[in-house]
């Protein structure tokens, strides 16, 4: 499907599945699962380095080369606009001027629900500083539009709480957001299994971002493969256009004439 | 004099450069970024950057995350 382009901040990607790199057993599992998922954009967190306490500790970027993947540094764990902006400035320095980032400003440690007022403030600053901002947000269509107006590169509403695996809880809000925005809408957070990813794509999302659904599956490598197919299948179903639902009358698929008597 | 690196107090000689501080930390092989007192200090500036008493240094790397 050559015409079905997936473009974020001017760059075209082939995979509509974006994956996180947290919660895996080890770097080997991280690497294999991500390869299996076919994802091109992978999120990373920014944290203090150990200052010589564990000199031989492996580095994530040894496993996930920035040459092979588009790294998407996030602001997970930030609760204010200021912390988030500082973190992403550090990320840009870390990744040699790389501008594509994932903004998330959390409001509550129990639900990890986004703090939207702080998210909007941070988005404004980051866009002004030249970042291409993919932004985790609530599924409020008005705030989603405000984030697009600010100039964010992708709007990423939650399907349900981060790490919950509860699936798409409010498809109606997602529908409104997808309908009214021009930039890619990517479901971020809440996907639990392959059918959830397929539903997100059938709704018309441009992509799906997930971490726990793969990393905490009983077999993460196999789930990564399932998610790759689910995202592709959901996208194709969306493009194909589903048959209309008929709630009132069945319609036979086989001929109604020529029956033996 | 004392500076604070990633929340830990470290004693250094006066007129020490940032790159000297980094040399002592055993992080040479990693890809990292540095902020002093909330401001980025780019890689090209590490050599000339002179540490001052009570400077707050943050050195970060990429780790697994969603």
mmCIF file of C-alpha atoms in Angstrom:
data_model
loop_
_atom_site.group_PDB
_atom_site.id
_atom_site.type_symbol
_atom_site.label_atom_id
_atom_site.label_comp_id
_atom_site.label_asym_id
_atom_site.label_seq_id
_atom_site.Cartn_x
_atom_site.Cartn_y
_atom_site.Cartn_z
ATOM 1 C CA UNK A 1 0.000 0.000 0.000
ATOM 2 C CA UNK A 2 2.419 2.601 -1.196
ATOM 3 C CA UNK A 3 -0.014 5.497 -0.899
ATOM 4 C CA UNK A 4 -0.727 4.903 2.793
ATOM 5 C CA UNK A 5 1.948 7.158 4.207
ATOM 6 C CA UNK A 6 2.658 7.532 7.903
ATOM 7 C CA UNK A 7 4.528 10.775 8.408
ATOM 8 C CA UNK A 8 5.594 12.363 11.689
ATOM 9 C CA UNK A 9 7.342 15.720 11.688
ATOM 10 C CA UNK A 10 8.161 15.374 7.997
ATOM 11 C CA UNK A 11 9.663 11.884 8.154
ATOM 12 C CA UNK A 12 7.935 8.824 6.750
ATOM 13 C CA UNK A 13 7.769 5.590 8.735
ATOM 14 C CA UNK A 14 6.628 2.157 7.607
ATOM 15 C CA UNK A 15 5.562 0.752 10.949
ATOM 16 C CA UNK A 16 2.600 2.275 12.751
ATOM 17 C CA UNK A 17 3.538 0.451 15.927
ATOM 18 C CA UNK A 18 5.678 2.456 18.353
ATOM 19 C CA UNK A 19 7.109 0.656 21.356
ATOM 20 C CA UNK A 20 8.634 1.413 24.729
ATOM 21 C CA UNK A 21 11.785 -0.153 26.117
ATOM 22 C CA UNK A 22 10.889 -0.451 29.806
ATOM 23 C CA UNK A 23 10.022 -3.418 32.030
ATOM 24 C CA UNK A 24 11.848 -6.101 30.045
ATOM 25 C CA UNK A 25 13.783 -8.822 31.851
ATOM 26 C CA UNK A 26 17.070 -7.792 30.266
ATOM 27 C CA UNK A 27 18.495 -5.928 27.280
ATOM 28 C CA UNK A 28 18.518 -9.079 25.193
ATOM 29 C CA UNK A 29 14.782 -9.500 25.604
ATOM 30 C CA UNK A 30 14.304 -5.772 24.892
ATOM 31 C CA UNK A 31 16.251 -6.056 21.669
ATOM 32 C CA UNK A 32 14.561 -9.230 20.423
ATOM 33 C CA UNK A 33 11.043 -8.024 21.237
ATOM 34 C CA UNK A 34 11.599 -4.717 19.477
ATOM 35 C CA UNK A 35 13.022 -6.411 16.406
ATOM 36 C CA UNK A 36 10.034 -8.747 16.337
ATOM 37 C CA UNK A 37 7.575 -5.835 16.683
ATOM 38 C CA UNK A 38 8.931 -4.198 13.550
ATOM 39 C CA UNK A 39 8.768 -0.825 15.303
ATOM 40 C CA UNK A 40 10.967 1.977 13.996
ATOM 41 C CA UNK A 41 10.230 4.512 16.721
ATOM 42 C CA UNK A 42 11.164 3.405 20.242
ATOM 43 C CA UNK A 43 10.794 5.400 23.426
ATOM 44 C CA UNK A 44 13.526 5.777 26.037
ATOM 45 C CA UNK A 45 13.550 7.454 29.436
ATOM 46 C CA UNK A 46 16.182 9.925 30.649
ATOM 47 C CA UNK A 47 17.687 9.191 34.059
ATOM 48 C CA UNK A 48 20.731 10.015 36.160
ATOM 49 C CA UNK A 49 23.686 7.825 35.269
ATOM 50 C CA UNK A 50 25.349 5.832 37.985
ATOM 51 C CA UNK A 51 28.539 7.743 38.663
ATOM 52 C CA UNK A 52 31.015 4.928 38.669
ATOM 53 C CA UNK A 53 29.155 2.691 41.132
ATOM 54 C CA UNK A 54 28.583 0.077 38.402
ATOM 55 C CA UNK A 55 31.247 0.816 35.792
ATOM 56 C CA UNK A 56 30.448 -2.232 33.666
ATOM 57 C CA UNK A 57 26.730 -1.664 33.512
ATOM 58 C CA UNK A 58 25.366 -2.106 30.005
ATOM 59 C CA UNK A 59 24.002 0.926 28.222
ATOM 60 C CA UNK A 60 20.630 0.771 26.470
ATOM 61 C CA UNK A 61 22.019 2.624 23.457
ATOM 62 C CA UNK A 62 24.546 -0.190 22.911
ATOM 63 C CA UNK A 63 21.569 -2.446 22.267
ATOM 64 C CA UNK A 64 19.304 0.024 20.459
ATOM 65 C CA UNK A 65 21.468 1.954 18.080
ATOM 66 C CA UNK A 66 20.241 5.463 17.219
ATOM 67 C CA UNK A 67 21.371 4.593 13.677
ATOM 68 C CA UNK A 68 18.844 1.776 13.449
ATOM 69 C CA UNK A 69 15.919 3.231 15.401
ATOM 70 C CA UNK A 70 14.319 6.631 15.796
ATOM 71 C CA UNK A 71 14.719 7.118 19.536
ATOM 72 C CA UNK A 72 11.904 8.970 21.212
ATOM 73 C CA UNK A 73 13.059 10.310 24.578
ATOM 74 C CA UNK A 74 10.179 10.720 27.000
ATOM 75 C CA UNK A 75 9.531 12.737 30.136
ATOM 76 C CA UNK A 76 8.046 9.894 32.169
ATOM 77 C CA UNK A 77 8.177 10.719 35.855
ATOM 78 C CA UNK A 78 7.931 14.488 35.325
ATOM 79 C CA UNK A 79 5.126 16.238 37.193
ATOM 80 C CA UNK A 80 5.734 19.834 36.092
ATOM 81 C CA UNK A 81 6.248 21.582 32.761
ATOM 82 C CA UNK A 82 9.631 22.810 33.984
ATOM 83 C CA UNK A 83 10.946 19.299 34.775
ATOM 84 C CA UNK A 84 9.686 18.007 31.439
ATOM 85 C CA UNK A 85 11.320 20.795 29.437
ATOM 86 C CA UNK A 86 14.636 20.365 31.290
ATOM 87 C CA UNK A 87 14.547 16.617 30.674
ATOM 88 C CA UNK A 88 14.005 17.029 26.940
ATOM 89 C CA UNK A 89 16.730 19.656 26.605
ATOM 90 C CA UNK A 90 19.054 17.084 28.183
ATOM 91 C CA UNK A 91 17.718 14.449 25.781
ATOM 92 C CA UNK A 92 18.465 16.676 22.791
ATOM 93 C CA UNK A 93 22.028 17.163 24.008
ATOM 94 C CA UNK A 94 22.328 13.417 24.689
ATOM 95 C CA UNK A 95 21.141 12.497 21.193
ATOM 96 C CA UNK A 96 23.169 15.128 19.310
ATOM 97 C CA UNK A 97 20.435 17.592 18.477
ATOM 98 C CA UNK A 98 17.646 15.072 17.873
ATOM 99 C CA UNK A 99 14.347 17.003 18.052
ATOM 100 C CA UNK A 100 11.614 14.354 18.090
ATOM 101 C CA UNK A 101 10.422 13.871 21.665
ATOM 102 C CA UNK A 102 7.562 12.457 23.680
ATOM 103 C CA UNK A 103 6.124 14.885 26.181
ATOM 104 C CA UNK A 104 4.220 13.532 29.138
ATOM 105 C CA UNK A 105 3.533 15.507 32.277
ATOM 106 C CA UNK A 106 1.920 13.388 34.924
ATOM 107 C CA UNK A 107 -0.645 14.603 37.400
ATOM 108 C CA UNK A 108 -0.909 11.786 39.858
ATOM 109 C CA UNK A 109 1.380 8.905 40.825
ATOM 110 C CA UNK A 110 -1.462 6.468 41.350
ATOM 111 C CA UNK A 111 -3.206 6.857 37.986
ATOM 112 C CA UNK A 112 -0.372 8.460 35.951
ATOM 113 C CA UNK A 113 -3.129 10.549 34.410
ATOM 114 C CA UNK A 114 -1.681 13.517 32.504
ATOM 115 C CA UNK A 115 -1.644 16.977 34.047
ATOM 116 C CA UNK A 116 -3.081 18.804 31.049
ATOM 117 C CA UNK A 117 -2.481 22.432 32.148
ATOM 118 C CA UNK A 118 1.235 21.652 32.668
ATOM 119 C CA UNK A 119 1.318 19.608 29.453
ATOM 120 C CA UNK A 120 0.017 22.583 27.456
ATOM 121 C CA UNK A 121 2.597 24.922 29.045
ATOM 122 C CA UNK A 122 5.459 22.522 28.321
ATOM 123 C CA UNK A 123 4.258 21.915 24.753
ATOM 124 C CA UNK A 124 4.304 25.654 24.014
ATOM 125 C CA UNK A 125 7.856 26.061 25.302
ATOM 126 C CA UNK A 126 9.153 22.994 23.484
ATOM 127 C CA UNK A 127 7.581 23.900 20.138
ATOM 128 C CA UNK A 128 9.067 27.387 20.467
ATOM 129 C CA UNK A 129 12.488 25.817 21.068
ATOM 130 C CA UNK A 130 12.238 23.771 17.876
ATOM 131 C CA UNK A 131 11.257 20.386 19.267
ATOM 132 C CA UNK A 132 8.918 18.073 17.356
ATOM 133 C CA UNK A 133 6.569 17.170 20.151
ATOM 134 C CA UNK A 134 4.565 13.962 20.327
ATOM 135 C CA UNK A 135 2.351 14.498 23.298
ATOM 136 C CA UNK A 136 0.695 12.088 25.727
ATOM 137 C CA UNK A 137 -2.648 13.542 26.735
ATOM 138 C CA UNK A 138 -6.104 12.858 28.056
ATOM 139 C CA UNK A 139 -8.802 11.933 25.548
ATOM 140 C CA UNK A 140 -10.409 15.358 25.839
ATOM 141 C CA UNK A 141 -11.068 16.540 22.261
ATOM 142 C CA UNK A 142 -10.780 20.220 23.186
ATOM 143 C CA UNK A 143 -7.352 19.912 24.771
ATOM 144 C CA UNK A 144 -6.240 17.638 21.948
ATOM 145 C CA UNK A 145 -7.123 20.428 19.524
ATOM 146 C CA UNK A 146 -5.292 22.982 21.646
ATOM 147 C CA UNK A 147 -2.173 20.812 21.495
ATOM 148 C CA UNK A 148 -2.458 20.647 17.715
ATOM 149 C CA UNK A 149 -2.906 24.432 17.557
ATOM 150 C CA UNK A 150 0.277 24.861 19.618
ATOM 151 C CA UNK A 151 2.091 22.927 16.897
ATOM 152 C CA UNK A 152 2.581 19.429 18.301
ATOM 153 C CA UNK A 153 3.692 16.816 15.768
ATOM 154 C CA UNK A 154 1.409 14.046 17.048
ATOM 155 C CA UNK A 155 -1.374 13.863 19.587
ATOM 156 C CA UNK A 156 -1.302 10.753 21.777
ATOM 157 C CA UNK A 157 -4.378 10.270 23.924
ATOM 158 C CA UNK A 158 -4.518 7.442 26.422
ATOM 159 C CA UNK A 159 -6.819 4.507 25.686
ATOM 160 C CA UNK A 160 -6.819 3.680 29.402
ATOM 161 C CA UNK A 161 -4.333 4.146 32.254
ATOM 162 C CA UNK A 162 -0.620 3.610 31.605
ATOM 163 C CA UNK A 163 0.316 -0.008 32.249
ATOM 164 C CA UNK A 164 -3.287 -1.035 32.960
ATOM 165 C CA UNK A 165 -3.909 -3.193 29.889
ATOM 166 C CA UNK A 166 -7.584 -2.191 30.064
ATOM 167 C CA UNK A 167 -7.873 -1.528 26.331
ATOM 168 C CA UNK A 168 -9.842 1.187 24.519
ATOM 169 C CA UNK A 169 -12.278 2.492 27.123
ATOM 170 C CA UNK A 170 -13.686 5.482 25.267
ATOM 171 C CA UNK A 171 -13.728 4.923 21.504
ATOM 172 C CA UNK A 172 -16.219 7.782 21.118
ATOM 173 C CA UNK A 173 -13.810 10.418 22.374
ATOM 174 C CA UNK A 174 -11.030 8.944 20.243
ATOM 175 C CA UNK A 175 -13.353 9.174 17.229
ATOM 176 C CA UNK A 176 -13.975 12.863 17.833
ATOM 177 C CA UNK A 177 -10.254 13.546 18.254
ATOM 178 C CA UNK A 178 -9.348 11.636 15.082
ATOM 179 C CA UNK A 179 -12.105 13.387 13.119
ATOM 180 C CA UNK A 180 -11.085 16.899 14.018
ATOM 181 C CA UNK A 181 -7.271 16.759 13.931
ATOM 182 C CA UNK A 182 -4.913 16.899 10.974
ATOM 183 C CA UNK A 183 -1.759 15.682 12.738
ATOM 184 C CA UNK A 184 -1.379 11.961 13.479
ATOM 185 C CA UNK A 185 -3.380 10.669 16.438
ATOM 186 C CA UNK A 186 -1.600 7.805 18.172
ATOM 187 C CA UNK A 187 -3.129 5.832 21.009
ATOM 188 C CA UNK A 188 -0.616 5.837 23.823
ATOM 189 C CA UNK A 189 -1.146 3.719 26.919
ATOM 190 C CA UNK A 190 -3.722 1.175 27.958
ATOM 191 C CA UNK A 191 -3.460 -1.395 25.165
ATOM 192 C CA UNK A 192 -3.480 -4.890 26.691
ATOM 193 C CA UNK A 193 -3.579 -7.338 23.832
ATOM 194 C CA UNK A 194 -3.617 -7.562 20.039
ATOM 195 C CA UNK A 195 -7.355 -6.928 19.603
ATOM 196 C CA UNK A 196 -7.009 -3.623 21.500
ATOM 197 C CA UNK A 197 -4.364 -2.475 19.026
ATOM 198 C CA UNK A 198 -6.521 -3.572 16.097
ATOM 199 C CA UNK A 199 -9.521 -1.667 17.490
ATOM 200 C CA UNK A 200 -7.431 1.501 17.860
ATOM 201 C CA UNK A 201 -6.342 1.220 14.243
ATOM 202 C CA UNK A 202 -9.854 0.413 13.002
ATOM 203 C CA UNK A 203 -11.031 3.614 14.661
ATOM 204 C CA UNK A 204 -8.649 5.460 12.364
ATOM 205 C CA UNK A 205 -5.717 6.115 14.671
ATOM 206 C CA UNK A 206 -2.488 6.711 12.786
ATOM 207 C CA UNK A 207 -0.558 4.467 15.127
ATOM 208 C CA UNK A 208 -0.336 2.812 18.520
ATOM 209 C CA UNK A 209 2.345 3.235 21.178
ATOM 210 C CA UNK A 210 2.714 0.514 23.782
ATOM 211 C CA UNK A 211 5.184 -0.910 26.242
ATOM 212 C CA UNK A 212 3.711 -3.016 29.041
ATOM 213 C CA UNK A 213 1.398 -5.014 26.747
ATOM 214 C CA UNK A 214 4.492 -6.496 25.128
ATOM 215 C CA UNK A 215 7.000 -6.442 27.988
ATOM 216 C CA UNK A 216 4.662 -8.003 30.538
ATOM 217 C CA UNK A 217 3.061 -10.594 28.262
ATOM 218 C CA UNK A 218 3.893 -14.175 29.280
ATOM 219 C CA UNK A 219 5.897 -14.388 26.074
ATOM 220 C CA UNK A 220 6.963 -10.856 25.115
ATOM 221 C CA UNK A 221 8.601 -11.879 21.851
ATOM 222 C CA UNK A 222 5.470 -13.625 20.576
ATOM 223 C CA UNK A 223 3.273 -10.739 21.736
ATOM 224 C CA UNK A 224 5.529 -8.300 19.875
ATOM 225 C CA UNK A 225 4.864 -10.273 16.713
ATOM 226 C CA UNK A 226 1.117 -10.352 17.451
ATOM 227 C CA UNK A 227 1.043 -6.580 17.937
ATOM 228 C CA UNK A 228 2.818 -5.988 14.647
ATOM 229 C CA UNK A 229 0.149 -7.983 12.825
ATOM 230 C CA UNK A 230 -2.731 -6.457 14.813
ATOM 231 C CA UNK A 231 -1.660 -2.932 13.929
ATOM 232 C CA UNK A 232 -1.301 -3.867 10.261
ATOM 233 C CA UNK A 233 -4.637 -5.727 10.217
ATOM 234 C CA UNK A 234 -6.435 -2.880 11.976
ATOM 235 C CA UNK A 235 -5.012 -0.351 9.545
ATOM 236 C CA UNK A 236 -5.999 -2.390 6.504
ATOM 237 C CA UNK A 237 -9.498 -2.913 7.895
ATOM 238 C CA UNK A 238 -9.814 0.838 8.447
ATOM 239 C CA UNK A 239 -8.689 1.575 4.886
ATOM 240 C CA UNK A 240 -10.896 -1.164 3.455
ATOM 241 C CA UNK A 241 -13.937 0.264 5.218
ATOM 242 C CA UNK A 242 -16.046 -2.167 7.160
ATOM 243 C CA UNK A 243 -19.458 -3.378 5.971
ATOM 244 C CA UNK A 244 -22.391 -1.554 7.455
ATOM 245 C CA UNK A 245 -23.801 -3.106 10.599
ATOM 246 C CA UNK A 246 -27.336 -4.490 10.283
ATOM 247 C CA UNK A 247 -29.004 -5.013 13.568
ATOM 248 C CA UNK A 248 -32.467 -5.831 12.246
ATOM 249 C CA UNK A 249 -32.240 -8.545 9.606
ATOM 250 C CA UNK A 250 -29.852 -11.302 8.625
ATOM 251 C CA UNK A 251 -28.747 -11.529 4.992
ATOM 252 C CA UNK A 252 -27.635 -14.883 3.623
ATOM 253 C CA UNK A 253 -24.207 -15.075 2.035
ATOM 254 C CA UNK A 254 -25.199 -18.060 -0.131
ATOM 255 C CA UNK A 255 -27.692 -17.985 -3.029
ATOM 256 C CA UNK A 256 -31.307 -18.124 -1.945
ATOM 257 C CA UNK A 257 -32.378 -19.825 -5.186
ATOM 258 C CA UNK A 258 -31.644 -23.293 -6.613
ATOM 259 C CA UNK A 259 -32.256 -25.093 -3.358
ATOM 260 C CA UNK A 260 -33.127 -28.789 -3.687
ATOM 261 C CA UNK A 261 -36.632 -29.732 -2.835
ATOM 262 C CA UNK B 1 35.458 22.670 47.458
ATOM 263 C CA UNK B 2 32.262 20.698 47.166
ATOM 264 C CA UNK B 3 29.932 20.155 44.233
ATOM 265 C CA UNK B 4 26.852 17.967 43.968
ATOM 266 C CA UNK B 5 26.745 15.388 41.200
ATOM 267 C CA UNK B 6 23.488 13.492 40.710
ATOM 268 C CA UNK B 7 22.563 14.271 44.288
ATOM 269 C CA UNK B 8 25.901 13.179 45.784
ATOM 270 C CA UNK B 9 28.367 15.612 47.302
ATOM 271 C CA UNK B 10 31.834 15.331 45.777
ATOM 272 C CA UNK B 11 35.023 17.123 46.857
ATOM 273 C CA UNK B 12 37.141 18.580 44.067
ATOM 274 C CA UNK B 13 40.144 20.894 43.841
ATOM 275 C CA UNK B 14 39.480 24.566 43.061
ATOM 276 C CA UNK B 15 39.625 25.514 39.357
ATOM 277 C CA UNK B 16 38.618 22.052 38.217
ATOM 278 C CA UNK B 17 36.976 21.855 34.801
ATOM 279 C CA UNK B 18 33.777 19.961 34.148
ATOM 280 C CA UNK B 19 35.593 17.496 31.905
ATOM 281 C CA UNK B 20 38.031 16.717 34.763
ATOM 282 C CA UNK B 21 35.065 15.950 36.999
ATOM 283 C CA UNK B 22 33.583 13.689 34.327
ATOM 284 C CA UNK B 23 36.954 11.901 33.942
ATOM 285 C CA UNK B 24 36.813 10.793 37.586
ATOM 286 C CA UNK B 25 33.330 9.304 37.287
ATOM 287 C CA UNK B 26 33.979 6.226 35.176
ATOM 288 C CA UNK B 27 31.317 7.041 32.589
ATOM 289 C CA UNK B 28 33.566 7.581 29.582
ATOM 290 C CA UNK B 29 32.041 4.787 27.513
ATOM 291 C CA UNK B 30 28.502 6.016 27.833
ATOM 292 C CA UNK B 31 26.512 8.494 25.854
ATOM 293 C CA UNK B 32 25.497 11.112 28.406
ATOM 294 C CA UNK B 33 24.347 14.706 28.751
ATOM 295 C CA UNK B 34 25.229 17.258 31.417
ATOM 296 C CA UNK B 35 23.384 20.082 33.072
ATOM 297 C CA UNK B 36 24.894 22.451 35.673
ATOM 298 C CA UNK B 37 22.526 24.432 37.901
ATOM 299 C CA UNK B 38 19.646 23.667 35.564
ATOM 300 C CA UNK B 39 21.396 24.734 32.334
ATOM 301 C CA UNK B 40 22.716 22.414 29.621
ATOM 302 C CA UNK B 41 26.479 22.417 29.207
ATOM 303 C CA UNK B 42 27.128 21.094 25.715
ATOM 304 C CA UNK B 43 29.841 18.539 25.044
ATOM 305 C CA UNK B 44 32.069 21.107 23.354
ATOM 306 C CA UNK B 45 32.003 23.305 26.472
ATOM 307 C CA UNK B 46 33.032 20.652 29.026
ATOM 308 C CA UNK B 47 36.745 21.429 28.714
ATOM 309 C CA UNK B 48 36.454 25.133 29.471
ATOM 310 C CA UNK B 49 33.662 24.978 32.008
ATOM 311 C CA UNK B 50 35.094 25.847 35.451
ATOM 312 C CA UNK B 51 33.276 24.374 38.435
ATOM 313 C CA UNK B 52 32.241 26.636 41.290
ATOM 314 C CA UNK B 53 31.478 25.850 44.934
ATOM 315 C CA UNK B 54 28.078 24.133 45.375
ATOM 316 C CA UNK B 55 27.452 23.682 41.649
ATOM 317 C CA UNK B 56 24.634 21.210 41.086
ATOM 318 C CA UNK B 57 25.526 18.830 38.283
ATOM 319 C CA UNK B 58 23.122 16.391 36.640
ATOM 320 C CA UNK B 59 24.486 13.721 34.312
ATOM 321 C CA UNK B 60 21.892 11.640 32.506
ATOM 322 C CA UNK B 61 21.728 8.689 30.136
ATOM 323 C CA UNK B 62 18.992 6.935 28.172
ATOM 324 C CA UNK B 63 17.360 4.010 29.975
ATOM 325 C CA UNK B 64 14.464 1.706 29.205
ATOM 326 C CA UNK B 65 11.094 3.381 29.419
ATOM 327 C CA UNK B 66 7.718 3.855 27.791
#
